[in-house]
mmCIF file of C-alpha atoms in Angstrom:
data_model
loop_
_atom_site.group_PDB
_atom_site.id
_atom_site.type_symbol
_atom_site.label_atom_id
_atom_site.label_comp_id
_atom_site.label_asym_id
_atom_site.label_seq_id
_atom_site.Cartn_x
_atom_site.Cartn_y
_atom_site.Cartn_z
ATOM 1 C CA MET A 539 33.829 60.188 71.668
ATOM 2 C CA LEU A 540 33.704 57.748 74.524
ATOM 3 C CA ARG A 541 36.650 57.264 76.846
ATOM 4 C CA GLU A 542 39.227 54.902 75.392
ATOM 5 C CA LEU A 543 41.849 52.846 77.133
ATOM 6 C CA PRO A 544 45.378 52.419 75.743
ATOM 7 C CA ALA A 545 45.828 49.352 73.601
ATOM 8 C CA GLU A 546 48.023 46.491 74.729
ATOM 9 C CA SER A 547 48.652 45.313 71.184
ATOM 10 C CA ALA A 548 48.033 46.324 67.636
ATOM 11 C CA VAL A 549 44.804 45.321 65.965
ATOM 12 C CA ASP A 550 44.820 41.715 64.891
ATOM 13 C CA PRO A 551 43.313 41.177 61.452
ATOM 14 C CA GLY A 552 40.702 39.523 63.629
ATOM 15 C CA ASP A 553 38.013 39.385 60.993
ATOM 16 C CA GLU A 554 38.669 35.874 59.828
ATOM 17 C CA PRO A 555 36.556 34.600 56.942
ATOM 18 C CA CYS A 556 35.997 31.476 59.029
ATOM 19 C CA PRO A 557 33.574 32.068 61.936
ATOM 20 C CA LEU A 558 35.273 29.439 64.099
ATOM 21 C CA ARG A 559 38.741 30.326 65.260
ATOM 22 C CA HIS A 560 41.249 28.341 67.298
ATOM 23 C CA GLU A 561 42.360 30.481 70.234
ATOM 24 C CA ARG A 562 44.950 28.882 72.502
ATOM 25 C CA THR A 563 44.095 28.824 76.168
ATOM 26 C CA ALA A 564 46.134 27.543 79.057
ATOM 27 C CA PHE A 565 43.308 25.522 80.570
ATOM 28 C CA PRO A 566 40.504 24.832 78.078
ATOM 29 C CA SER A 567 37.259 23.833 79.722
ATOM 30 C CA LEU A 568 35.632 20.415 79.468
ATOM 31 C CA LEU A 569 33.071 21.862 77.063
ATOM 32 C CA SER A 570 35.845 23.311 74.906
ATOM 33 C CA VAL A 571 37.522 19.930 74.484
ATOM 34 C CA ALA A 572 34.163 18.283 73.842
ATOM 35 C CA SER A 573 33.282 20.859 71.195
ATOM 36 C CA LEU A 574 36.677 20.427 69.541
ATOM 37 C CA SER A 575 36.457 16.646 69.314
ATOM 38 C CA VAL A 576 32.843 16.589 68.190
ATOM 39 C CA ARG A 577 33.334 19.072 65.384
ATOM 40 C CA ALA A 578 36.358 17.151 64.146
ATOM 41 C CA ALA A 579 34.267 13.989 64.085
ATOM 42 C CA GLU A 580 31.471 15.768 62.255
ATOM 43 C CA ARG A 581 33.796 16.921 59.497
ATOM 44 C CA ALA A 582 34.848 13.314 59.028
ATOM 45 C CA ARG A 583 31.274 12.138 58.528
ATOM 46 C CA GLY A 584 30.076 15.164 56.583
ATOM 47 C CA ASP A 585 27.775 16.611 59.232
ATOM 48 C CA ARG A 586 28.696 20.231 58.643
ATOM 49 C CA VAL A 587 26.903 22.965 60.555
ATOM 50 C CA ARG A 588 27.645 26.662 60.182
ATOM 51 C CA ARG A 589 28.098 28.477 63.466
ATOM 52 C CA GLY A 590 25.341 30.983 64.192
ATOM 53 C CA THR A 591 22.891 29.649 61.578
ATOM 54 C CA ALA A 592 20.858 26.526 60.978
ATOM 55 C CA ARG A 593 22.235 26.108 57.421
ATOM 56 C CA ALA A 594 24.773 23.444 56.516
ATOM 57 C CA TYR A 595 28.020 24.275 54.803
ATOM 58 C CA PRO A 596 28.179 23.434 51.101
ATOM 59 C CA PRO A 597 30.712 20.692 50.335
ATOM 60 C CA GLY A 598 34.269 21.957 50.588
ATOM 61 C CA ASP A 599 33.316 25.114 52.495
ATOM 62 C CA GLU A 600 33.533 23.758 56.026
ATOM 63 C CA PRO A 601 35.629 25.600 58.646
ATOM 64 C CA ARG A 602 39.240 24.431 58.895
ATOM 65 C CA THR A 603 39.721 25.433 62.529
ATOM 66 C CA VAL A 604 37.671 25.611 65.684
ATOM 67 C CA ARG A 605 37.605 28.025 68.578
ATOM 68 C CA LEU A 606 38.284 26.807 72.074
ATOM 69 C CA VAL A 607 35.772 28.579 74.294
ATOM 70 C CA ASP A 608 37.413 30.135 77.325
ATOM 71 C CA ALA A 609 34.913 30.200 80.175
ATOM 72 C CA ARG A 610 36.924 33.058 81.699
ATOM 73 C CA ASN A 611 36.040 35.343 78.783
ATOM 74 C CA GLU A 612 32.269 35.116 78.592
ATOM 75 C CA LEU A 613 31.989 38.825 77.799
ATOM 76 C CA GLY A 614 34.291 38.593 74.785
ATOM 77 C CA THR A 615 32.639 35.404 73.570
ATOM 78 C CA PHE A 616 29.224 37.036 73.764
ATOM 79 C CA LEU A 617 30.379 40.156 71.902
ATOM 80 C CA ARG A 618 31.891 38.105 69.120
ATOM 81 C CA ALA A 619 28.857 35.838 68.762
ATOM 82 C CA ARG A 620 26.491 38.788 68.501
ATOM 83 C CA ARG A 621 28.832 40.649 66.128
ATOM 84 C CA GLU A 622 28.689 37.717 63.730
ATOM 85 C CA LEU A 623 24.879 37.890 63.637
ATOM 86 C CA VAL A 624 24.612 41.554 62.603
ATOM 87 C CA GLN A 625 24.853 42.087 58.844
ATOM 88 C CA PRO A 626 26.337 45.244 57.267
ATOM 89 C CA GLU A 627 22.965 46.117 55.762
ATOM 90 C CA ASP A 628 21.445 46.091 59.246
ATOM 91 C CA VAL A 629 23.551 49.105 60.235
ATOM 92 C CA GLY A 630 23.594 50.932 56.905
ATOM 93 C CA LEU A 631 26.976 49.705 55.660
ATOM 94 C CA PRO A 632 27.641 48.365 52.148
ATOM 95 C CA ARG A 633 28.409 44.662 51.977
ATOM 96 C CA GLY A 634 30.898 44.864 49.125
ATOM 97 C CA ALA A 635 31.690 42.149 46.634
ATOM 98 C CA THR A 636 34.740 40.751 48.427
ATOM 99 C CA ARG A 637 33.478 40.561 52.018
ATOM 100 C CA LYS A 638 34.178 37.157 53.549
ATOM 101 C CA VAL A 639 33.461 38.027 57.170
ATOM 102 C CA HIS A 640 30.341 36.634 58.841
ATOM 103 C CA GLY A 641 28.588 39.666 60.264
ATOM 104 C CA LEU A 642 30.376 42.902 61.112
ATOM 105 C CA ARG A 643 34.116 43.455 61.266
ATOM 106 C CA ARG A 644 35.618 44.419 64.601
ATOM 107 C CA GLU A 645 36.627 47.842 63.342
ATOM 108 C CA GLU A 646 33.076 48.439 62.087
ATOM 109 C CA VAL A 647 31.613 47.689 65.511
ATOM 110 C CA ALA A 648 34.210 49.928 67.148
ATOM 111 C CA ALA A 649 33.573 52.834 64.779
ATOM 112 C CA LEU A 650 29.797 52.631 65.162
ATOM 113 C CA ALA A 651 30.135 52.436 68.955
ATOM 114 C CA GLY A 652 32.530 55.391 69.095
ATOM 115 C CA ILE A 653 35.487 53.498 70.560
ATOM 116 C CA SER A 654 38.867 52.552 69.139
ATOM 117 C CA SER A 655 39.299 49.248 67.341
ATOM 118 C CA GLU A 656 42.224 48.459 69.670
ATOM 119 C CA TYR A 657 39.994 48.820 72.714
ATOM 120 C CA TYR A 658 37.245 46.699 71.178
ATOM 121 C CA LEU A 659 39.830 44.003 70.395
ATOM 122 C CA ARG A 660 40.796 44.017 74.069
ATOM 123 C CA LEU A 661 37.164 43.491 75.043
ATOM 124 C CA GLU A 662 36.714 40.513 72.726
ATOM 125 C CA ARG A 663 39.974 38.949 73.883
ATOM 126 C CA GLY A 664 39.183 39.376 77.554
ATOM 127 C CA ARG A 665 42.013 41.816 78.236
ATOM 128 C CA ASP A 666 39.513 44.356 79.519
ATOM 129 C CA THR A 667 36.445 42.922 81.206
ATOM 130 C CA HIS A 668 35.003 45.994 82.911
ATOM 131 C CA PRO A 669 33.928 48.535 80.280
ATOM 132 C CA SER A 670 31.875 51.519 81.372
ATOM 133 C CA ASP A 671 28.092 51.560 81.133
ATOM 134 C CA GLN A 672 28.430 54.153 78.370
ATOM 135 C CA VAL A 673 30.534 51.777 76.288
ATOM 136 C CA LEU A 674 28.172 48.880 76.986
ATOM 137 C CA ASP A 675 25.146 50.928 75.940
ATOM 138 C CA ALA A 676 26.892 51.858 72.698
ATOM 139 C CA LEU A 677 27.806 48.244 71.966
ATOM 140 C CA ALA A 678 24.269 47.074 72.749
ATOM 141 C CA ARG A 679 22.944 49.606 70.247
ATOM 142 C CA VAL A 680 25.370 48.586 67.494
ATOM 143 C CA LEU A 681 24.797 44.868 68.075
ATOM 144 C CA GLN A 682 21.026 45.471 68.103
ATOM 145 C CA LEU A 683 20.487 43.733 71.434
ATOM 146 C CA ASP A 684 16.987 43.559 72.833
ATOM 147 C CA HIS A 685 16.190 44.427 76.443
ATOM 148 C CA GLU A 686 17.017 40.978 77.825
ATOM 149 C CA SER A 687 20.225 40.575 75.821
ATOM 150 C CA ARG A 688 21.347 44.041 76.897
ATOM 151 C CA GLY A 689 20.754 43.100 80.533
ATOM 152 C CA TYR A 690 22.754 39.926 80.007
ATOM 153 C CA LEU A 691 25.621 41.969 78.535
ATOM 154 C CA LEU A 692 25.623 44.230 81.593
ATOM 155 C CA ASP A 693 25.627 41.201 83.897
ATOM 156 C CA LEU A 694 28.650 39.729 82.111
ATOM 157 C CA ALA A 695 30.570 42.988 82.437
ATOM 158 C CA ARG A 696 29.723 43.311 86.121
ATOM 159 C CA ALA A 697 30.139 39.647 86.963
ATOM 160 C CA ARG A 698 31.284 38.894 90.477
ATOM 161 C CA PRO A 699 32.788 35.567 91.570
ATOM 162 C CA SER A 700 29.846 33.237 91.406
ATOM 163 C CA SER A 701 28.596 31.308 94.395
ATOM 164 C CA PRO A 702 27.006 27.888 94.024
ATOM 165 C CA PRO A 703 23.340 28.429 93.126
ATOM 166 C CA ALA A 704 20.549 26.970 95.177
ATOM 167 C CA GLU A 705 19.662 23.568 93.819
ATOM 168 C CA GLY A 706 16.060 24.571 93.180
ATOM 169 C CA ASP A 707 14.874 20.978 93.545
ATOM 170 C CA ARG A 708 12.882 21.233 96.767
ATOM 171 C CA LEU A 709 9.193 21.616 96.021
ATOM 172 C CA PRO A 710 7.142 24.006 98.149
ATOM 173 C CA ALA A 711 4.560 22.488 100.460
ATOM 174 C CA ASP A 712 1.312 21.601 98.680
ATOM 175 C CA ALA A 713 2.928 21.982 95.253
ATOM 176 C CA GLN A 714 1.260 18.802 94.025
ATOM 177 C CA LEU A 715 -2.093 19.970 95.395
ATOM 178 C CA LEU A 716 -1.688 23.199 93.447
ATOM 179 C CA LEU A 717 -0.969 21.283 90.243
ATOM 180 C CA ASP A 718 -3.916 18.954 90.748
ATOM 181 C CA THR A 719 -6.351 21.846 91.137
ATOM 182 C CA ILE A 720 -5.359 23.327 87.760
ATOM 183 C CA GLY A 721 -7.740 22.147 85.059
ATOM 184 C CA ALA A 722 -5.066 22.107 82.356
ATOM 185 C CA PRO A 723 -1.746 20.325 81.876
ATOM 186 C CA ALA A 724 0.679 21.831 84.395
ATOM 187 C CA PHE A 725 4.084 20.966 85.804
ATOM 188 C CA ILE A 726 7.001 22.481 87.761
ATOM 189 C CA VAL A 727 10.588 22.674 86.463
ATOM 190 C CA ASN A 728 13.881 23.910 87.885
ATOM 191 C CA ARG A 729 16.402 26.158 86.116
ATOM 192 C CA TYR A 730 17.855 23.163 84.280
ATOM 193 C CA ARG A 731 14.364 22.280 82.986
ATOM 194 C CA ASP A 732 14.095 19.075 85.011
ATOM 195 C CA VAL A 733 10.424 18.250 85.602
ATOM 196 C CA LEU A 734 9.948 17.954 89.371
ATOM 197 C CA ALA A 735 6.173 17.454 89.566
ATOM 198 C CA ALA A 736 3.192 17.342 87.206
ATOM 199 C CA ASN A 737 -0.550 16.778 87.227
ATOM 200 C CA ALA A 738 -2.310 13.893 85.496
ATOM 201 C CA ALA A 739 -3.303 15.960 82.471
ATOM 202 C CA ALA A 740 0.346 16.827 81.816
ATOM 203 C CA THR A 741 1.697 13.298 82.137
ATOM 204 C CA GLU A 742 -1.033 12.055 79.789
ATOM 205 C CA LEU A 743 -0.377 14.777 77.239
ATOM 206 C CA SER A 744 3.363 14.312 76.703
ATOM 207 C CA PRO A 745 6.260 12.209 78.031
ATOM 208 C CA MET A 746 8.190 15.490 78.064
ATOM 209 C CA MET A 747 6.043 16.637 81.002
ATOM 210 C CA ARG A 748 6.614 13.656 83.285
ATOM 211 C CA PRO A 749 8.573 13.980 86.554
ATOM 212 C CA GLY A 750 12.215 13.022 86.162
ATOM 213 C CA VAL A 751 12.448 14.124 82.524
ATOM 214 C CA ASN A 752 14.786 16.912 81.462
ATOM 215 C CA ARG A 753 12.807 18.869 78.888
ATOM 216 C CA ILE A 754 15.812 20.258 77.024
ATOM 217 C CA ARG A 755 17.474 16.854 76.743
ATOM 218 C CA ALA A 756 14.225 15.254 75.570
ATOM 219 C CA LEU A 757 13.552 17.927 72.975
ATOM 220 C CA PHE A 758 17.004 17.711 71.389
ATOM 221 C CA LEU A 759 17.712 13.999 71.703
ATOM 222 C CA ASP A 760 14.417 12.087 71.757
ATOM 223 C CA ALA A 761 12.824 11.393 68.357
ATOM 224 C CA GLU A 762 9.412 10.616 69.882
ATOM 225 C CA THR A 763 9.337 13.997 71.612
ATOM 226 C CA GLN A 764 10.286 15.747 68.382
ATOM 227 C CA ARG A 765 7.494 13.997 66.472
ATOM 228 C CA ALA A 766 5.000 15.086 69.111
ATOM 229 C CA HIS A 767 5.998 18.749 68.677
ATOM 230 C CA PRO A 768 5.840 19.868 65.010
ATOM 231 C CA ASP A 769 7.391 23.192 66.019
ATOM 232 C CA TRP A 770 10.074 21.586 68.164
ATOM 233 C CA GLU A 771 13.014 23.448 66.584
ATOM 234 C CA GLN A 772 11.417 26.814 67.373
ATOM 235 C CA HIS A 773 10.608 25.544 70.865
ATOM 236 C CA ALA A 774 14.204 24.334 71.249
ATOM 237 C CA ALA A 775 15.637 27.735 70.310
ATOM 238 C CA SER A 776 13.458 29.371 72.951
ATOM 239 C CA MET A 777 14.535 26.836 75.586
ATOM 240 C CA VAL A 778 18.232 27.399 74.899
ATOM 241 C CA ALA A 779 17.795 31.164 75.196
ATOM 242 C CA GLN A 780 15.934 30.665 78.488
ATOM 243 C CA LEU A 781 18.641 28.349 79.823
ATOM 244 C CA ARG A 782 21.337 30.918 79.077
ATOM 245 C CA ALA A 783 19.266 33.663 80.709
ATOM 246 C CA ASP A 784 18.584 31.572 83.819
ATOM 247 C CA LEU A 785 22.214 30.560 84.259
ATOM 248 C CA GLY A 786 23.423 34.134 83.789
ATOM 249 C CA THR A 787 27.080 34.421 84.743
ATOM 250 C CA ARG A 788 27.176 31.058 86.565
ATOM 251 C CA THR A 789 29.404 29.459 83.947
ATOM 252 C CA ASP A 790 30.944 27.188 86.590
ATOM 253 C CA ASP A 791 27.639 25.574 87.588
ATOM 254 C CA PRO A 792 28.507 21.828 87.572
ATOM 255 C CA ARG A 793 24.997 20.652 86.700
ATOM 256 C CA ALA A 794 24.752 23.115 83.845
ATOM 257 C CA GLN A 795 28.180 22.090 82.546
ATOM 258 C CA THR A 796 27.143 18.444 82.558
ATOM 259 C CA LEU A 797 23.904 19.140 80.684
ATOM 260 C CA ILE A 798 25.480 21.508 78.163
ATOM 261 C CA GLY A 799 28.423 19.156 77.648
ATOM 262 C CA GLU A 800 26.131 16.232 76.842
ATOM 263 C CA LEU A 801 24.003 18.238 74.422
ATOM 264 C CA THR A 802 27.100 19.732 72.797
ATOM 265 C CA MET A 803 28.406 16.229 72.157
ATOM 266 C CA LYS A 804 25.139 14.820 70.817
ATOM 267 C CA SER A 805 23.268 17.607 69.009
ATOM 268 C CA SER A 806 24.618 19.845 66.252
ATOM 269 C CA LEU A 807 21.478 21.997 66.492
ATOM 270 C CA PHE A 808 22.100 22.615 70.188
ATOM 271 C CA ARG A 809 25.695 23.669 69.465
ATOM 272 C CA THR A 810 24.487 26.074 66.792
ATOM 273 C CA LEU A 811 21.867 27.617 69.078
ATOM 274 C CA TRP A 812 24.166 27.788 72.116
ATOM 275 C CA ASP A 813 26.873 29.496 70.052
ATOM 276 C CA ARG A 814 24.418 32.229 69.032
ATOM 277 C CA HIS A 815 24.245 33.482 72.637
ATOM 278 C CA ASP A 816 20.559 34.328 72.329
ATOM 279 C CA VAL A 817 19.060 35.332 75.682
ATOM 280 C CA GLY A 818 15.370 35.327 76.595
ATOM 281 C CA ARG A 819 13.098 34.607 79.516
ATOM 282 C CA GLY A 820 10.390 33.126 77.332
ATOM 283 C CA GLY A 821 6.942 34.244 78.404
ATOM 284 C CA ARG A 822 3.837 32.905 76.743
ATOM 285 C CA SER A 823 4.061 30.928 73.520
ATOM 286 C CA ASP A 824 1.725 28.914 71.320
ATOM 287 C CA THR A 825 2.386 25.296 70.434
ATOM 288 C CA LEU A 826 0.836 22.201 68.890
ATOM 289 C CA ILE A 827 1.164 18.702 70.304
ATOM 290 C CA VAL A 828 0.609 15.695 68.044
ATOM 291 C CA ARG A 829 -0.288 12.255 69.382
ATOM 292 C CA PRO A 830 -0.445 9.065 67.279
ATOM 293 C CA GLY A 831 -3.914 8.390 65.886
ATOM 294 C CA ARG A 832 -5.458 11.482 67.470
ATOM 295 C CA PRO A 833 -5.949 15.075 66.315
ATOM 296 C CA PRO A 834 -3.251 17.611 67.229
ATOM 297 C CA LEU A 835 -3.955 19.843 70.198
ATOM 298 C CA ALA A 836 -3.356 23.593 70.376
ATOM 299 C CA PHE A 837 -2.044 25.188 73.577
ATOM 300 C CA ARG A 838 -0.717 28.459 74.890
ATOM 301 C CA GLN A 839 2.179 27.925 77.276
ATOM 302 C CA GLU A 840 2.380 30.211 80.315
ATOM 303 C CA LYS A 841 5.273 30.297 82.796
ATOM 304 C CA LEU A 842 4.976 31.604 86.342
ATOM 305 C CA GLN A 843 7.836 31.992 88.813
ATOM 306 C CA LEU A 844 7.142 30.526 92.238
ATOM 307 C CA VAL A 845 7.531 32.996 95.094
ATOM 308 C CA ALA A 846 8.646 30.225 97.461
ATOM 309 C CA ASP A 847 11.651 29.477 95.228
ATOM 310 C CA PRO A 848 12.472 31.782 92.277
ATOM 311 C CA ALA A 849 14.514 28.957 90.718
ATOM 312 C CA LEU A 850 11.277 27.036 90.085
ATOM 313 C CA LEU A 851 8.777 27.679 87.301
ATOM 314 C CA LEU A 852 5.151 26.631 87.111
ATOM 315 C CA VAL A 853 4.350 25.875 83.462
ATOM 316 C CA VAL A 854 0.714 25.659 82.370
ATOM 317 C CA TYR A 855 -0.555 24.595 78.931
ATOM 318 C CA LEU A 856 -3.777 26.516 78.348
ATOM 319 C CA PRO A 857 -6.157 25.051 75.724
ATOM 320 C CA GLN A 858 -6.512 27.390 72.769
ATOM 321 C CA THR A 859 -8.887 27.912 69.896
ATOM 322 C CA ALA A 860 -6.950 26.544 66.954
ATOM 323 C CA PRO A 861 -7.206 26.820 63.164
ATOM 324 C CA SER A 862 -10.211 25.112 61.601
ATOM 325 C CA ASP A 863 -8.345 21.867 60.966
ATOM 326 C CA VAL A 864 -7.037 21.602 64.541
ATOM 327 C CA PRO A 865 -9.550 21.019 67.366
ATOM 328 C CA PRO A 866 -8.942 22.997 70.557
ATOM 329 C CA ALA A 867 -7.617 20.973 73.451
ATOM 330 C CA ASP A 868 -10.903 21.210 75.358
ATOM 331 C CA SER A 869 -12.994 19.766 72.520
ATOM 332 C CA GLY A 870 -14.391 16.266 72.627
ATOM 333 C CA GLU A 871 -11.465 15.117 70.493
ATOM 334 C CA GLY A 872 -8.921 16.579 72.883
ATOM 335 C CA LEU A 873 -7.294 15.509 76.116
ATOM 336 C CA SER A 874 -9.312 13.646 78.683
ATOM 337 C CA GLY A 875 -9.398 15.338 82.065
ATOM 338 C CA CYS A 876 -8.529 18.733 80.596
ATOM 339 C CA ARG A 877 -11.543 20.926 81.178
ATOM 340 C CA ALA A 878 -12.354 23.974 79.099
ATOM 341 C CA TRP A 879 -10.469 27.173 79.823
ATOM 342 C CA PRO A 880 -12.306 30.476 79.494
ATOM 343 C CA GLU A 881 -11.466 32.632 76.488
ATOM 344 C CA THR A 882 -9.579 35.875 77.192
#
């Protein structure tokens, strides 16, 4: 049995059938108010989205309340979000015919982690924000966190007062020369996914790769960008996980708050993905890009961190051999100026 702390209050039923709960806070954040007003508007127009999934609510089954996200309790918010994603069957528990809870109950997580339900309640409510590494390891195991999500959990528990991050907007010397020598579409982005520089092949390939464009905003809000990327929803999920990983515990980053606030207001898919608290650095990935009147192009996306400024990423789209009905990007039907890349 792991070390337990005395409870401050009895266990709240806490396992509401509705996944969105209204928790009163003294000073709700800007994003909290935005989320509250947007979801209320969505219920009025029938745009119902279930938290933690991409499925819509059936008529009459929408949530009646919303949760105000307290930026001071990121650890508890993360634990709850991940708890709601783990199903009883995933941990060897029977579902039962009357279960209305989304995911695991609090007491189930506590029992599997070897801690008291009162202590776990304190963690979710932000009354204890510094659990031991032993407790965190147990929770990571129960919540089935991967390596990156486990690291994120540890960072939240050990969070120190954040200092303003470096802007990450100053390009290293000869950055454009580097891009121009790469024989494939390539560009540089900051942690917010603003495109700072790109080569000609990239700007020709997609408007999403042009300097001045925010790639996350374009992917969620621009219909032309979505049409150009048949797998855009999968790509969007990866981008959101990367954004959360890159921001880490800097929940007070003004630029991030502005970006997240806008996307929360305008995109139900973004809200769903952000509420999942998925975390990932996003290494290589395959993608197709479709252009009007031309064959789709297949690429493998590689991301490299710049030594001169770790907040900057060099992103390269490597031409790939595609299925028989999709010409590789270096074929005669592909992108002009994009020379062939050797097979690996």
